[in-house]
Amino acid sequence: MLLLTLLTVHCFRPTVLMSLLFKKIKVHHGNVDRRLRRVILEDRAEQKQDQHPVKMPNIKVFSGSSHPDLTQRICERLQLDNSKAVLKKFSNKETNVEIVESVRGEDVFIIQSACGEVNDNLMELLIMINACKIASSSQVTAVIPCFPYARQDKKDRSRAPISAKLVANMLSVAGADHIITMDLHASQIQGFFDIPVDNLYAEPAILKYIRESIPEWKESVIVSPDAGGAKRVTSIADRLNVDFALIHKERKRANEVDNMTLVGNVKDKVAILVDDMVDTCGTICLAADKLIEAGAKRVYAFCVHGVLSGPALERLNKSAFEAVVVTNTIPQEDNMRKCPKIKCIDISMILAEAIRRTHNGESVSYLFSNVPM
Ligand SMILES: *[C@@H]1O[C@H](CO)[C@@H](O)[C@H](O)[C@H]1NC(C)=O
Ligand SMILES: *[C@@H]1O[C@H](CO)[C@@H](O)[C@H](O)[C@H]1NC(C)=O
């Protein structure tokens, strides 16, 4: 009797106490035991929900027209519905944006990547940012998984435009308060902004993929296809505890390669080329041939942004690669259908977690070395 009273009294006490009690009673009372177990399980379920709040108030996630699939995945992870906006073109090709839901006082995230019609999508993003800004949202964050014009980041010849800086200015003028992006082609681009820029990395997801899907990864060499990528490659090689090599190339014109020299040893190893971006694939296909020539057993490529424009797919089809692994910062369904060598890593959970943490005012540095579950 005393025990039962105790039971009712302690029904809403912390689980620890309950389980202590539970252990004591267990010996004598079979059916009390079962009821108690149910109470404890329910209690635990409630606590779990308390630890991971499902609902996030005052947040709106909009999708630009470049990559609705990614937005969908992000929203699913955040357990949110994506917010409604009607995106249209007038007959003279002007972009028209209508934000259907109220954003007053809301923390707005707009997801738009540099793919498809890059210029139109950039304009659309600017208009969406501005529309949300002047509709009294509390903060507008542009989530740009692949940053447009990131390759035009320096004045490396006479009269060269620094278009990445221009894009940065345009985003700020439109009203963006914060930028979330991934593997910027040059991390200095962060400095083109006066607003905070979170440059996330696909590296943890790539490391995970290498460990899980390349059986001989412990015998591999990580190779950079150019001197500029040496830092990225050494970081990955260090984390995998394997060797690295790099290819020195002389490039006379954009998207055109002349001569290549391999620095390092890949003989009888699995060579893994790593780069931040792959576009027409001219360079990496030549690099693959070079690595095979130098005695590599197999060659893989890992690139964060699979732009894959122009003759890229044909080139990859004919190339020496075992597989070319990219992420879905840019949609890849079509490319994967057309070229069986392309594999895709989903990075939506990294962006979703960055959005969640930004919204809750938490640090995002956890994401630099971990893949969120
Ligand atoms: C490439 O290198 C080879 C030998 O290393 C040289 O004979 C050739 O002229 C070079 N080609 C160019 C375009 O520099
Ligand atoms: C690549 O090869 C596959 C068959 O292996 C073929 O179905 C596909 O059409 C090819 N794609 C291109 C772009 O050549």
CSV table of C-alpha atoms and ligand atoms in Angstrom, one decimal:
chain,number,residue,atom,x,y,z
A,1,MET,CA,0.0,0.0,0.0
A,2,LEU,CA,2.8,2.4,1.0
A,3,LEU,CA,4.6,1.5,-2.2
A,4,LEU,CA,1.6,2.3,-4.3
A,5,THR,CA,1.2,5.7,-2.7
A,6,LEU,CA,4.8,6.3,-3.3
A,7,LEU,CA,4.3,5.3,-6.8
A,8,THR,CA,1.6,7.8,-7.5
A,9,VAL,CA,3.5,10.5,-5.7
A,10,HIS,CA,6.7,9.9,-7.7
A,11,CYS,CA,5.0,9.4,-11.1
A,12,PHE,CA,6.3,12.7,-12.4
A,13,ARG,CA,9.7,12.7,-10.7
A,14,PRO,CA,12.9,12.3,-12.8
A,15,THR,CA,13.6,9.0,-14.5
A,16,VAL,CA,16.5,8.1,-12.2
A,17,LEU,CA,14.4,8.1,-9.2
A,18,MET,CA,11.7,6.1,-11.0
A,19,SER,CA,14.2,3.4,-12.1
A,20,LEU,CA,15.6,3.1,-8.6
A,21,LEU,CA,12.1,2.6,-7.3
A,22,PHE,CA,11.4,0.3,-10.2
A,23,LYS,CA,14.3,-1.9,-9.3
A,24,LYS,CA,13.1,-2.3,-5.7
A,25,ILE,CA,9.5,-3.1,-6.6
A,26,LYS,CA,10.4,-5.4,-9.4
A,27,VAL,CA,11.2,-8.3,-7.1
A,28,HIS,CA,7.6,-8.6,-5.6
A,29,HIS,CA,5.0,-7.0,-7.9
A,30,GLY,CA,4.8,-8.3,-11.5
A,31,ASN,CA,1.9,-6.2,-12.8
A,32,VAL,CA,2.9,-3.0,-11.0
A,33,ASP,CA,6.2,-3.6,-12.6
A,34,ARG,CA,4.7,-3.5,-16.1
A,35,ARG,CA,2.6,-0.4,-15.4
A,36,LEU,CA,5.6,1.3,-14.0
A,37,ARG,CA,7.7,0.4,-17.0
A,38,ARG,CA,5.2,2.1,-19.2
A,39,VAL,CA,5.2,5.2,-17.1
A,40,ILE,CA,9.0,5.3,-17.3
A,41,LEU,CA,9.0,4.8,-21.0
A,42,GLU,CA,6.6,7.6,-21.5
A,43,ASP,CA,8.6,9.8,-19.2
A,44,ARG,CA,11.7,9.1,-21.2
A,45,ALA,CA,10.0,9.9,-24.5
A,46,GLU,CA,8.9,13.2,-23.0
A,47,GLN,CA,12.4,14.0,-21.8
A,48,LYS,CA,13.8,13.2,-25.2
A,49,GLN,CA,11.5,15.7,-26.8
A,50,ASP,CA,12.5,18.3,-24.3
A,51,GLN,CA,16.2,17.8,-25.2
A,52,HIS,CA,15.6,18.1,-28.9
A,53,PRO,CA,12.9,20.8,-29.4
A,54,VAL,CA,11.1,19.9,-32.5
A,55,LYS,CA,9.3,23.1,-33.1
A,56,MET,CA,11.3,26.2,-33.9
A,57,PRO,CA,9.3,29.3,-33.6
A,58,ASN,CA,9.8,32.4,-35.7
A,59,ILE,CA,11.7,30.7,-38.5
A,60,LYS,CA,10.9,30.7,-42.2
A,61,VAL,CA,12.8,28.7,-44.8
A,62,PHE,CA,12.3,29.7,-48.4
A,63,SER,CA,13.5,28.0,-51.5
A,64,GLY,CA,14.8,29.7,-54.6
A,65,SER,CA,14.1,27.9,-57.8
A,66,SER,CA,17.6,26.6,-58.2
A,67,HIS,CA,17.5,23.6,-55.9
A,68,PRO,CA,14.1,22.8,-54.4
A,69,ASP,CA,15.2,19.2,-53.6
A,70,LEU,CA,17.9,20.4,-51.2
A,71,THR,CA,15.5,22.8,-49.5
A,72,GLN,CA,13.0,19.9,-49.1
A,73,ARG,CA,15.7,17.7,-47.4
A,74,ILE,CA,16.8,20.6,-45.2
A,75,CYS,CA,13.2,21.3,-44.1
A,76,GLU,CA,12.6,17.6,-43.5
A,77,ARG,CA,15.5,17.5,-41.1
A,78,LEU,CA,14.4,20.6,-39.4
A,79,GLN,CA,10.8,19.2,-39.3
A,80,LEU,CA,9.5,22.4,-40.8
A,81,ASP,CA,7.3,23.1,-43.9
A,82,ASN,CA,9.1,25.2,-46.4
A,83,SER,CA,7.6,28.6,-46.5
A,84,LYS,CA,5.6,29.7,-49.6
A,85,ALA,CA,6.8,32.0,-52.2
A,86,VAL,CA,5.6,32.2,-55.8
A,87,LEU,CA,8.6,32.6,-58.2
A,88,LYS,CA,7.7,33.6,-61.8
A,89,LYS,CA,9.1,35.2,-64.9
A,90,PHE,CA,7.3,38.0,-66.7
A,91,SER,CA,7.1,37.5,-70.5
A,92,ASN,CA,10.1,39.9,-70.9
A,93,LYS,CA,12.1,37.5,-68.6
A,94,GLU,CA,12.1,39.8,-65.6
A,95,THR,CA,12.0,37.9,-62.3
A,96,ASN,CA,8.9,38.2,-60.2
A,97,VAL,CA,8.8,37.1,-56.6
A,98,GLU,CA,5.8,37.0,-54.3
A,99,ILE,CA,6.3,36.1,-50.6
A,100,VAL,CA,3.0,34.5,-49.7
A,101,GLU,CA,3.4,34.1,-45.9
A,102,SER,CA,4.0,36.9,-43.4
A,103,VAL,CA,7.6,37.2,-42.4
A,104,ARG,CA,7.2,40.1,-39.9
A,105,GLY,CA,9.6,39.6,-37.1
A,106,GLU,CA,10.7,36.2,-38.4
A,107,ASP,CA,14.2,34.7,-38.8
A,108,VAL,CA,14.2,34.1,-42.6
A,109,PHE,CA,16.5,31.6,-44.4
A,110,ILE,CA,16.6,31.6,-48.2
A,111,ILE,CA,18.2,28.7,-50.0
A,112,GLN,CA,19.6,29.3,-53.4
A,113,SER,CA,22.6,27.7,-55.0
A,114,ALA,CA,24.7,28.7,-58.1
A,115,CYS,CA,23.4,26.3,-60.6
A,116,GLY,CA,21.1,26.1,-63.6
A,117,GLU,CA,20.5,29.7,-64.8
A,118,VAL,CA,23.1,31.1,-62.5
A,119,ASN,CA,22.4,34.8,-63.3
A,120,ASP,CA,18.7,34.5,-63.1
A,121,ASN,CA,18.9,32.6,-59.9
A,122,LEU,CA,21.2,35.2,-58.4
A,123,MET,CA,18.8,37.9,-59.3
A,124,GLU,CA,15.9,35.9,-57.9
A,125,LEU,CA,17.9,35.5,-54.6
A,126,LEU,CA,18.5,39.2,-54.4
A,127,ILE,CA,14.9,40.0,-55.0
A,128,MET,CA,13.7,37.4,-52.4
A,129,ILE,CA,16.2,38.8,-49.8
A,130,ASN,CA,14.9,42.3,-50.5
A,131,ALA,CA,11.3,41.3,-50.4
A,132,CYS,CA,11.7,39.7,-47.0
A,133,LYS,CA,13.8,42.6,-45.7
A,134,ILE,CA,11.3,45.3,-46.5
A,135,ALA,CA,8.5,43.1,-45.2
A,136,SER,CA,10.0,43.6,-41.7
A,137,SER,CA,11.6,40.2,-41.1
A,138,SER,CA,14.0,40.4,-38.1
A,139,GLN,CA,16.9,38.8,-40.0
A,140,VAL,CA,17.6,37.4,-43.5
A,141,THR,CA,20.1,34.7,-44.0
A,142,ALA,CA,21.1,33.7,-47.5
A,143,VAL,CA,22.0,30.0,-47.6
A,144,ILE,CA,24.2,29.7,-50.7
A,145,PRO,CA,25.6,26.1,-50.9
A,146,CYS,CA,27.6,26.9,-54.0
A,147,PHE,CA,28.6,30.6,-54.2
A,148,PRO,CA,28.2,32.2,-57.6
A,149,TYR,CA,31.2,33.8,-59.3
A,150,ALA,CA,33.5,32.5,-56.6
A,151,ARG,CA,36.2,31.7,-59.1
A,152,GLN,CA,36.5,35.4,-60.1
A,153,ASP,CA,38.0,36.4,-56.8
A,154,LYS,CA,41.2,38.3,-57.7
A,155,LYS,CA,42.6,40.6,-60.2
A,156,ASP,CA,45.1,38.1,-61.7
A,157,ARG,CA,45.5,39.9,-65.0
A,158,SER,CA,45.0,43.4,-66.3
A,159,ARG,CA,41.4,44.6,-66.2
A,160,ALA,CA,40.1,41.4,-64.6
A,161,PRO,CA,36.9,41.9,-62.7
A,162,ILE,CA,36.6,40.7,-59.1
A,163,SER,CA,33.0,39.5,-59.7
A,164,ALA,CA,32.8,37.6,-56.4
A,165,LYS,CA,33.2,41.0,-54.6
A,166,LEU,CA,30.5,42.5,-56.7
A,167,VAL,CA,28.2,39.6,-55.8
A,168,ALA,CA,29.0,40.1,-52.1
A,169,ASN,CA,28.1,43.8,-52.4
A,170,MET,CA,24.9,43.0,-54.2
A,171,LEU,CA,23.8,40.6,-51.4
A,172,SER,CA,24.5,43.1,-48.7
A,173,VAL,CA,22.7,45.9,-50.6
A,174,ALA,CA,19.7,43.6,-51.1
A,175,GLY,CA,19.5,43.3,-47.3
A,176,ALA,CA,21.2,40.0,-46.3
A,177,ASP,CA,22.2,40.0,-42.7
A,178,HIS,CA,24.1,36.7,-42.7
A,179,ILE,CA,25.5,34.3,-45.3
A,180,ILE,CA,25.8,30.5,-44.9
A,181,THR,CA,27.8,28.9,-47.7
A,182,MET,CA,30.0,25.8,-48.2
A,183,ASP,CA,33.6,25.3,-49.4
A,184,LEU,CA,34.1,28.8,-50.8
A,185,HIS,CA,36.5,28.5,-53.7
A,186,ALA,CA,38.7,31.0,-51.9
A,187,SER,CA,38.0,31.5,-48.2
A,188,GLN,CA,39.1,35.1,-48.5
A,189,ILE,CA,35.8,35.8,-50.1
A,190,GLN,CA,34.4,35.9,-46.5
A,191,GLY,CA,36.3,39.2,-46.3
A,192,PHE,CA,34.4,40.6,-49.2
A,193,PHE,CA,31.4,40.9,-46.8
A,194,ASP,CA,30.9,43.2,-43.9
A,195,ILE,CA,28.2,40.8,-42.6
A,196,PRO,CA,29.0,37.4,-41.0
A,197,VAL,CA,29.8,34.6,-43.4
A,198,ASP,CA,29.8,31.0,-42.2
A,199,ASN,CA,31.9,28.9,-44.6
A,200,LEU,CA,31.0,25.3,-43.9
A,201,TYR,CA,33.0,22.3,-45.1
A,202,ALA,CA,31.9,19.2,-46.8
A,203,GLU,CA,35.2,17.6,-45.6
A,204,PRO,CA,33.7,15.6,-42.7
A,205,ALA,CA,31.1,14.1,-45.0
A,206,ILE,CA,33.8,13.3,-47.6
A,207,LEU,CA,36.0,11.7,-45.0
A,208,LYS,CA,33.1,9.6,-43.8
A,209,TYR,CA,32.3,8.5,-47.4
A,210,ILE,CA,36.0,7.6,-48.1
A,211,ARG,CA,36.2,5.5,-45.0
A,212,GLU,CA,32.9,3.7,-45.7
A,213,SER,CA,33.1,3.1,-49.4
A,214,ILE,CA,36.7,2.8,-50.5
A,215,PRO,CA,37.9,-0.5,-49.0
A,216,GLU,CA,41.6,0.2,-49.5
A,217,TRP,CA,41.5,3.8,-48.2
A,218,LYS,CA,44.3,3.0,-45.7
A,219,GLU,CA,46.6,2.4,-48.7
A,220,SER,CA,45.5,5.5,-50.6
A,221,VAL,CA,47.3,8.8,-51.6
A,222,ILE,CA,45.3,12.0,-51.6
A,223,VAL,CA,46.2,14.1,-54.6
A,224,SER,CA,45.5,17.7,-55.3
A,225,PRO,CA,45.1,18.5,-59.0
A,226,ASP,CA,46.7,21.9,-58.5
A,227,ALA,CA,49.0,23.7,-56.1
A,228,GLY,CA,46.1,25.8,-54.8
A,229,GLY,CA,44.4,22.8,-53.3
A,230,ALA,CA,47.4,21.6,-51.4
A,231,LYS,CA,46.0,22.8,-48.0
A,232,ARG,CA,42.7,21.1,-48.5
A,233,VAL,CA,44.4,17.9,-49.5
A,234,THR,CA,47.0,17.8,-46.7
A,235,SER,CA,44.2,18.3,-44.2
A,236,ILE,CA,42.3,15.3,-45.5
A,237,ALA,CA,45.5,13.2,-45.8
A,238,ASP,CA,46.3,14.1,-42.1
A,239,ARG,CA,42.9,13.1,-40.9
A,240,LEU,CA,43.1,9.8,-42.8
A,241,ASN,CA,46.7,9.4,-41.8
A,242,VAL,CA,47.8,8.7,-45.4
A,243,ASP,CA,50.2,10.3,-47.9
A,244,PHE,CA,49.5,13.1,-50.2
A,245,ALA,CA,50.8,14.2,-53.6
A,246,LEU,CA,50.1,17.1,-55.9
A,247,ILE,CA,50.0,17.9,-59.6
A,248,HIS,CA,51.6,21.0,-60.9
A,249,LYS,CA,50.0,22.3,-63.9
A,250,GLU,CA,50.6,25.2,-66.2
A,251,ARG,CA,47.4,26.8,-67.4
A,252,LYS,CA,47.6,29.3,-70.2
A,253,ARG,CA,43.8,30.0,-70.5
A,254,ALA,CA,40.7,29.2,-68.4
A,255,ASN,CA,39.4,25.7,-68.8
A,256,GLU,CA,42.5,24.7,-70.8
A,257,VAL,CA,45.6,22.8,-69.5
A,258,ASP,CA,49.0,22.5,-70.9
A,259,ASN,CA,51.5,20.4,-69.0
A,260,MET,CA,51.3,18.4,-65.8
A,261,THR,CA,53.9,17.3,-63.4
A,262,LEU,CA,53.2,14.9,-60.5
A,263,VAL,CA,55.0,15.6,-57.2
A,264,GLY,CA,54.8,12.6,-54.9
A,265,ASN,CA,54.5,8.8,-55.3
A,266,VAL,CA,51.3,7.0,-56.2
A,267,LYS,CA,52.8,3.7,-57.4
A,268,ASP,CA,50.5,0.7,-56.6
A,269,LYS,CA,48.3,2.9,-54.4
A,270,VAL,CA,44.7,4.1,-54.7
A,271,ALA,CA,44.8,7.7,-55.8
A,272,ILE,CA,42.1,10.0,-54.5
A,273,LEU,CA,41.9,13.4,-56.3
A,274,VAL,CA,40.3,16.1,-54.1
A,275,ASP,CA,39.2,19.5,-55.3
A,276,ASP,CA,36.5,22.0,-54.3
A,277,MET,CA,34.9,22.3,-57.7
A,278,VAL,CA,34.7,20.4,-60.9
A,279,ASP,CA,33.4,22.0,-64.0
A,280,THR,CA,34.3,20.9,-67.5
A,281,CYS,CA,36.5,18.1,-66.1
A,282,GLY,CA,39.4,18.7,-68.5
A,283,THR,CA,41.9,19.1,-65.7
A,284,ILE,CA,40.9,16.2,-63.5
A,285,CYS,CA,40.5,13.8,-66.5
A,286,LEU,CA,44.1,14.6,-67.6
A,287,ALA,CA,45.2,14.3,-63.9
A,288,ALA,CA,43.6,10.8,-63.8
A,289,ASP,CA,45.5,9.7,-66.9
A,290,LYS,CA,48.7,11.1,-65.3
A,291,LEU,CA,48.1,9.2,-62.1
A,292,ILE,CA,47.4,5.9,-63.9
A,293,GLU,CA,50.6,6.5,-66.0
A,294,ALA,CA,52.5,7.0,-62.7
A,295,GLY,CA,51.3,3.5,-61.5
A,296,ALA,CA,48.2,4.2,-59.5
A,297,LYS,CA,46.0,1.1,-59.1
A,298,ARG,CA,42.7,3.0,-59.2
A,299,VAL,CA,41.8,6.7,-59.3
A,300,TYR,CA,38.8,8.4,-57.6
A,301,ALA,CA,37.8,12.0,-57.5
A,302,PHE,CA,36.1,13.9,-54.7
A,303,CYS,CA,34.8,17.4,-55.5
A,304,VAL,CA,32.4,19.4,-53.4
A,305,HIS,CA,30.7,21.4,-56.1
A,306,GLY,CA,29.9,19.3,-59.2
A,307,VAL,CA,29.1,22.0,-61.7
A,308,LEU,CA,29.7,19.5,-64.6
A,309,SER,CA,29.0,21.8,-67.5
A,310,GLY,CA,29.7,21.5,-71.2
A,311,PRO,CA,31.5,18.3,-72.2
A,312,ALA,CA,32.0,17.2,-68.5
A,313,LEU,CA,29.8,14.1,-68.6
A,314,GLU,CA,31.3,12.7,-71.8
A,315,ARG,CA,34.8,13.3,-70.6
A,316,LEU,CA,34.0,11.5,-67.3
A,317,ASN,CA,32.4,8.6,-69.2
A,318,LYS,CA,35.7,8.1,-71.1
A,319,SER,CA,38.0,8.8,-68.1
A,320,ALA,CA,40.1,6.5,-66.1
A,321,PHE,CA,38.1,7.2,-62.9
A,322,GLU,CA,36.6,4.5,-60.8
A,323,ALA,CA,34.1,7.0,-59.5
A,324,VAL,CA,33.7,10.7,-59.3
A,325,VAL,CA,32.0,11.7,-56.0
A,326,VAL,CA,30.4,15.1,-55.7
A,327,THR,CA,27.9,16.6,-53.2
A,328,ASN,CA,24.4,17.9,-53.7
A,329,THR,CA,25.2,21.6,-53.3
A,330,ILE,CA,24.2,21.4,-57.0
A,331,PRO,CA,21.5,19.0,-58.1
A,332,GLN,CA,23.0,15.7,-59.4
A,333,GLU,CA,20.0,13.4,-60.4
A,334,ASP,CA,20.3,14.2,-64.1
A,335,ASN,CA,24.1,13.9,-64.1
A,336,MET,CA,24.0,10.6,-62.3
A,337,ARG,CA,21.5,9.3,-64.8
A,338,LYS,CA,23.7,10.4,-67.7
A,339,CYS,CA,27.0,9.3,-66.2
A,340,PRO,CA,27.1,6.2,-64.1
A,341,LYS,CA,30.6,7.2,-62.6
A,342,ILE,CA,29.1,10.1,-60.7
A,343,LYS,CA,28.2,9.4,-57.1
A,344,CYS,CA,26.6,12.0,-54.8
A,345,ILE,CA,27.0,12.7,-51.1
A,346,ASP,CA,24.1,14.3,-49.4
A,347,ILE,CA,25.2,17.4,-47.4
A,348,SER,CA,21.7,18.7,-46.5
A,349,MET,CA,22.2,17.7,-42.8
A,350,ILE,CA,25.2,19.9,-42.5
A,351,LEU,CA,23.2,22.9,-43.8
A,352,ALA,CA,20.1,22.0,-41.8
A,353,GLU,CA,22.2,21.8,-38.6
A,354,ALA,CA,23.9,25.1,-39.4
A,355,ILE,CA,20.5,26.7,-39.9
A,356,ARG,CA,19.2,25.3,-36.6
A,357,ARG,CA,22.3,26.4,-34.7
A,358,THR,CA,22.3,29.9,-36.3
A,359,HIS,CA,18.6,30.3,-35.4
A,360,ASN,CA,19.2,29.2,-31.8
A,361,GLY,CA,22.3,31.3,-31.5
A,362,GLU,CA,24.6,28.3,-31.0
A,363,SER,CA,28.2,27.8,-32.4
A,364,VAL,CA,28.5,26.1,-35.7
A,365,SER,CA,32.2,25.1,-35.3
A,366,TYR,CA,31.0,21.5,-34.3
A,367,LEU,CA,30.2,21.1,-38.0
A,368,PHE,CA,33.8,21.7,-39.1
A,369,SER,CA,34.9,18.3,-37.9
A,370,ASN,CA,31.7,16.3,-37.5
A,371,VAL,CA,28.8,15.1,-39.6
A,372,PRO,CA,25.6,15.7,-37.7
A,373,MET,CA,23.6,12.5,-37.3
B,1,LIG,C1,55.2,19.7,-71.9
B,1,LIG,O1,56.3,19.0,-71.3
B,1,LIG,C2,57.1,18.3,-72.3
B,1,LIG,C3,58.2,17.6,-71.6
B,1,LIG,O2,58.1,17.6,-70.2
B,1,LIG,C4,57.7,19.3,-73.3
B,1,LIG,O3,58.5,18.6,-74.3
B,1,LIG,C5,56.6,20.1,-74.0
B,1,LIG,O4,57.1,21.1,-74.8
B,1,LIG,C6,55.7,20.7,-72.9
B,1,LIG,N1,54.5,21.3,-73.5
B,1,LIG,C7,54.1,22.6,-73.3
B,1,LIG,C8,52.9,23.0,-74.0
B,1,LIG,O5,54.7,23.3,-72.5
B,2,LIG,C1,27.9,7.5,-70.5
B,2,LIG,O1,27.9,6.1,-70.5
B,2,LIG,C2,26.6,5.5,-70.3
B,2,LIG,C3,26.8,4.0,-70.3
B,2,LIG,O2,27.9,3.6,-69.5
B,2,LIG,C4,25.6,5.9,-71.3
B,2,LIG,O3,24.3,5.4,-70.9
B,2,LIG,C5,25.5,7.4,-71.3
B,2,LIG,O4,24.6,7.9,-72.3
B,2,LIG,C6,26.9,8.1,-71.5
B,2,LIG,N1,26.7,9.5,-71.3
B,2,LIG,C7,27.3,10.4,-72.1
B,2,LIG,C8,27.1,11.8,-71.8
B,2,LIG,O5,28.0,10.1,-73.0
